Amino acid sequence: MTVETMTPKQRFLAALNGEALDRPCAASITSVVNFELMDIVGSHFPEANTDPEPMAELAASAHDVMGFDSVMPIFGIAQEATALGCVVDFSDPGNLPTPQYAPWADREAEIRLPDGFPDSFLEDKYVKCALDAIRLLK
């Protein structure tokens, strides 16, 4: 069976659904970001974790530079961690953002979701940044 040429988005979604493809889908559901891609597109950490435009540019490099059929603008766990109340260090350009403190770090502490959860999750500035980057990538 011959399949018409697909766009990367069509190919990725068809692969997820187990449908016929025009060629194998090259995709990663996690980040493929590395220093070489940062240099090629001119978007580096920490800005690519805290500003939607560099985040989108760096995410798009998976497709534009490497030929992947997917992009992933979230490069680690920082957005979820901050939204759940962790303190995250975004300052090191040579590393992914690193959680420094979690409210439930004390094993005796009761694990509680932040006030207003789940709405507060979407209001976190780093989650908003990722959502804005996704809008730019569409």
Short mmCIF file of C-alpha atoms in Angstrom, two decimals:
data_model
loop_
_atom_site.label_atom_id
_atom_site.label_comp_id
_atom_site.label_asym_id
_atom_site.label_seq_id
_atom_site.Cartn_x
_atom_site.Cartn_y
_atom_site.Cartn_z
CA MET A 1 0.00 0.00 0.00
CA THR A 2 1.38 3.37 -1.02
CA VAL A 3 0.92 6.29 1.36
CA GLU A 4 0.99 9.87 0.08
CA THR A 5 3.78 12.10 1.30
CA MET A 6 3.01 13.29 4.82
CA THR A 7 3.93 16.40 6.75
CA PRO A 8 6.06 15.78 9.84
CA LYS A 9 3.01 16.41 12.04
CA GLN A 10 0.85 13.97 10.06
CA ARG A 11 3.62 11.37 10.17
CA PHE A 12 4.15 11.72 13.93
CA LEU A 13 0.42 11.50 14.72
CA ALA A 14 -0.03 8.57 12.35
CA ALA A 15 2.88 6.77 14.01
CA LEU A 16 1.31 7.32 17.44
CA ASN A 17 -1.94 5.87 16.15
CA GLY A 18 -0.29 2.86 14.49
CA GLU A 19 -1.36 3.99 11.03
CA ALA A 20 0.46 3.56 7.72
CA LEU A 21 3.38 5.93 7.13
CA ASP A 22 5.08 7.30 4.04
CA ARG A 23 8.44 6.59 5.72
CA PRO A 24 9.60 5.75 9.24
CA CYS A 25 8.91 8.49 11.76
CA ALA A 26 11.99 10.07 13.36
CA ALA A 27 10.81 11.49 16.66
CA SER A 28 11.78 11.91 20.27
CA ILE A 29 9.22 12.60 22.95
CA THR A 30 11.97 13.86 25.20
CA SER A 31 14.42 16.66 24.56
CA VAL A 32 17.26 16.26 22.06
CA VAL A 33 18.82 19.61 22.99
CA ASN A 34 22.60 19.83 23.15
CA PHE A 35 25.26 22.55 23.10
CA GLU A 36 25.83 22.19 19.36
CA LEU A 37 22.16 22.89 18.60
CA MET A 38 22.23 25.84 21.00
CA ASP A 39 25.19 27.30 19.09
CA ILE A 40 23.64 26.64 15.66
CA VAL A 41 20.35 28.41 16.45
CA GLY A 42 21.73 30.97 18.92
CA SER A 43 19.37 30.01 21.75
CA HIS A 44 21.09 28.97 24.97
CA PHE A 45 20.26 28.11 28.55
CA PRO A 46 19.06 29.71 30.76
CA GLU A 47 17.08 31.94 28.34
CA ALA A 48 15.80 28.93 26.41
CA ASN A 49 14.15 27.77 29.64
CA THR A 50 12.67 31.10 30.70
CA ASP A 51 11.77 32.97 27.48
CA PRO A 52 9.25 31.52 24.99
CA GLU A 53 11.02 32.70 21.81
CA PRO A 54 14.45 31.14 22.47
CA MET A 55 12.64 28.09 23.87
CA ALA A 56 10.67 27.68 20.62
CA GLU A 57 13.75 28.32 18.46
CA LEU A 58 15.77 25.69 20.30
CA ALA A 59 12.92 23.18 20.24
CA ALA A 60 12.41 23.71 16.50
CA SER A 61 16.06 22.84 15.90
CA ALA A 62 15.17 19.16 16.39
CA HIS A 63 13.15 19.45 13.19
CA ASP A 64 14.92 22.24 11.33
CA VAL A 65 18.50 21.08 11.91
CA MET A 66 18.24 17.37 12.70
CA GLY A 67 15.22 16.44 10.57
CA PHE A 68 13.06 15.02 13.35
CA ASP A 69 9.30 14.79 12.80
CA SER A 70 8.65 16.14 16.29
CA VAL A 71 9.72 18.97 18.56
CA MET A 72 9.76 19.18 22.35
CA PRO A 73 10.01 22.65 23.92
CA ILE A 74 10.30 21.36 27.48
CA PHE A 75 13.93 20.49 28.15
CA GLY A 76 13.62 18.96 31.61
CA ILE A 77 11.43 18.97 34.70
CA ALA A 78 11.80 22.64 35.68
CA GLN A 79 8.33 23.80 34.67
CA GLU A 80 6.54 21.08 36.59
CA ALA A 81 8.85 21.46 39.57
CA THR A 82 8.29 25.21 39.96
CA ALA A 83 4.54 24.83 39.50
CA LEU A 84 4.50 22.26 42.29
CA GLY A 85 6.40 24.55 44.67
CA CYS A 86 10.03 23.56 44.20
CA VAL A 87 12.82 26.12 44.04
CA VAL A 88 14.68 25.66 40.74
CA ASP A 89 18.05 27.13 39.75
CA PHE A 90 17.91 28.34 36.15
CA SER A 91 21.23 30.22 36.26
CA ASP A 92 23.76 27.67 35.00
CA PRO A 93 24.08 27.87 31.20
CA GLY A 94 25.96 24.57 31.17
CA ASN A 95 23.25 22.47 32.78
CA LEU A 96 19.56 21.82 32.77
CA PRO A 97 17.67 23.77 35.43
CA THR A 98 18.10 22.00 38.73
CA PRO A 99 15.58 21.74 41.57
CA GLN A 100 17.29 23.08 44.70
CA TYR A 101 14.55 22.56 47.26
CA ALA A 102 11.25 20.73 47.40
CA PRO A 103 8.62 21.59 50.01
CA TRP A 104 8.32 17.90 50.84
CA ALA A 105 12.09 17.24 51.04
CA ASP A 106 11.70 16.37 54.72
CA ARG A 107 10.47 12.78 54.62
CA GLU A 108 8.20 13.53 57.56
CA ALA A 109 6.54 16.44 55.74
CA GLU A 110 3.03 16.01 54.42
CA ILE A 111 2.97 16.19 50.64
CA ARG A 112 0.49 18.89 49.68
CA LEU A 113 -0.28 20.35 46.30
CA PRO A 114 0.03 24.15 46.08
CA ASP A 115 -3.04 26.23 46.91
CA GLY A 116 -5.28 26.61 43.89
CA PHE A 117 -3.99 23.47 42.18
CA PRO A 118 -4.62 22.55 39.36
CA ASP A 119 -5.37 26.11 38.15
CA SER A 120 -2.24 27.42 39.87
CA PHE A 121 -0.18 24.97 37.81
CA LEU A 122 -1.15 26.70 34.57
CA GLU A 123 -0.49 30.13 36.12
CA ASP A 124 3.14 29.35 36.99
CA LYS A 125 5.40 31.68 34.96
CA TYR A 126 7.59 28.83 33.70
CA VAL A 127 4.61 26.71 32.68
CA LYS A 128 3.21 29.78 30.89
CA CYS A 129 6.56 30.17 29.14
CA ALA A 130 6.37 26.59 27.84
CA LEU A 131 2.75 27.05 26.74
CA ASP A 132 3.71 30.26 24.91
CA ALA A 133 6.58 28.43 23.19
CA ILE A 134 4.15 25.72 22.07
CA ARG A 135 1.88 28.41 20.60
CA LEU A 136 4.84 29.85 18.69
CA LEU A 137 5.74 26.41 17.36
CA LYS A 138 2.25 25.73 16.01
#
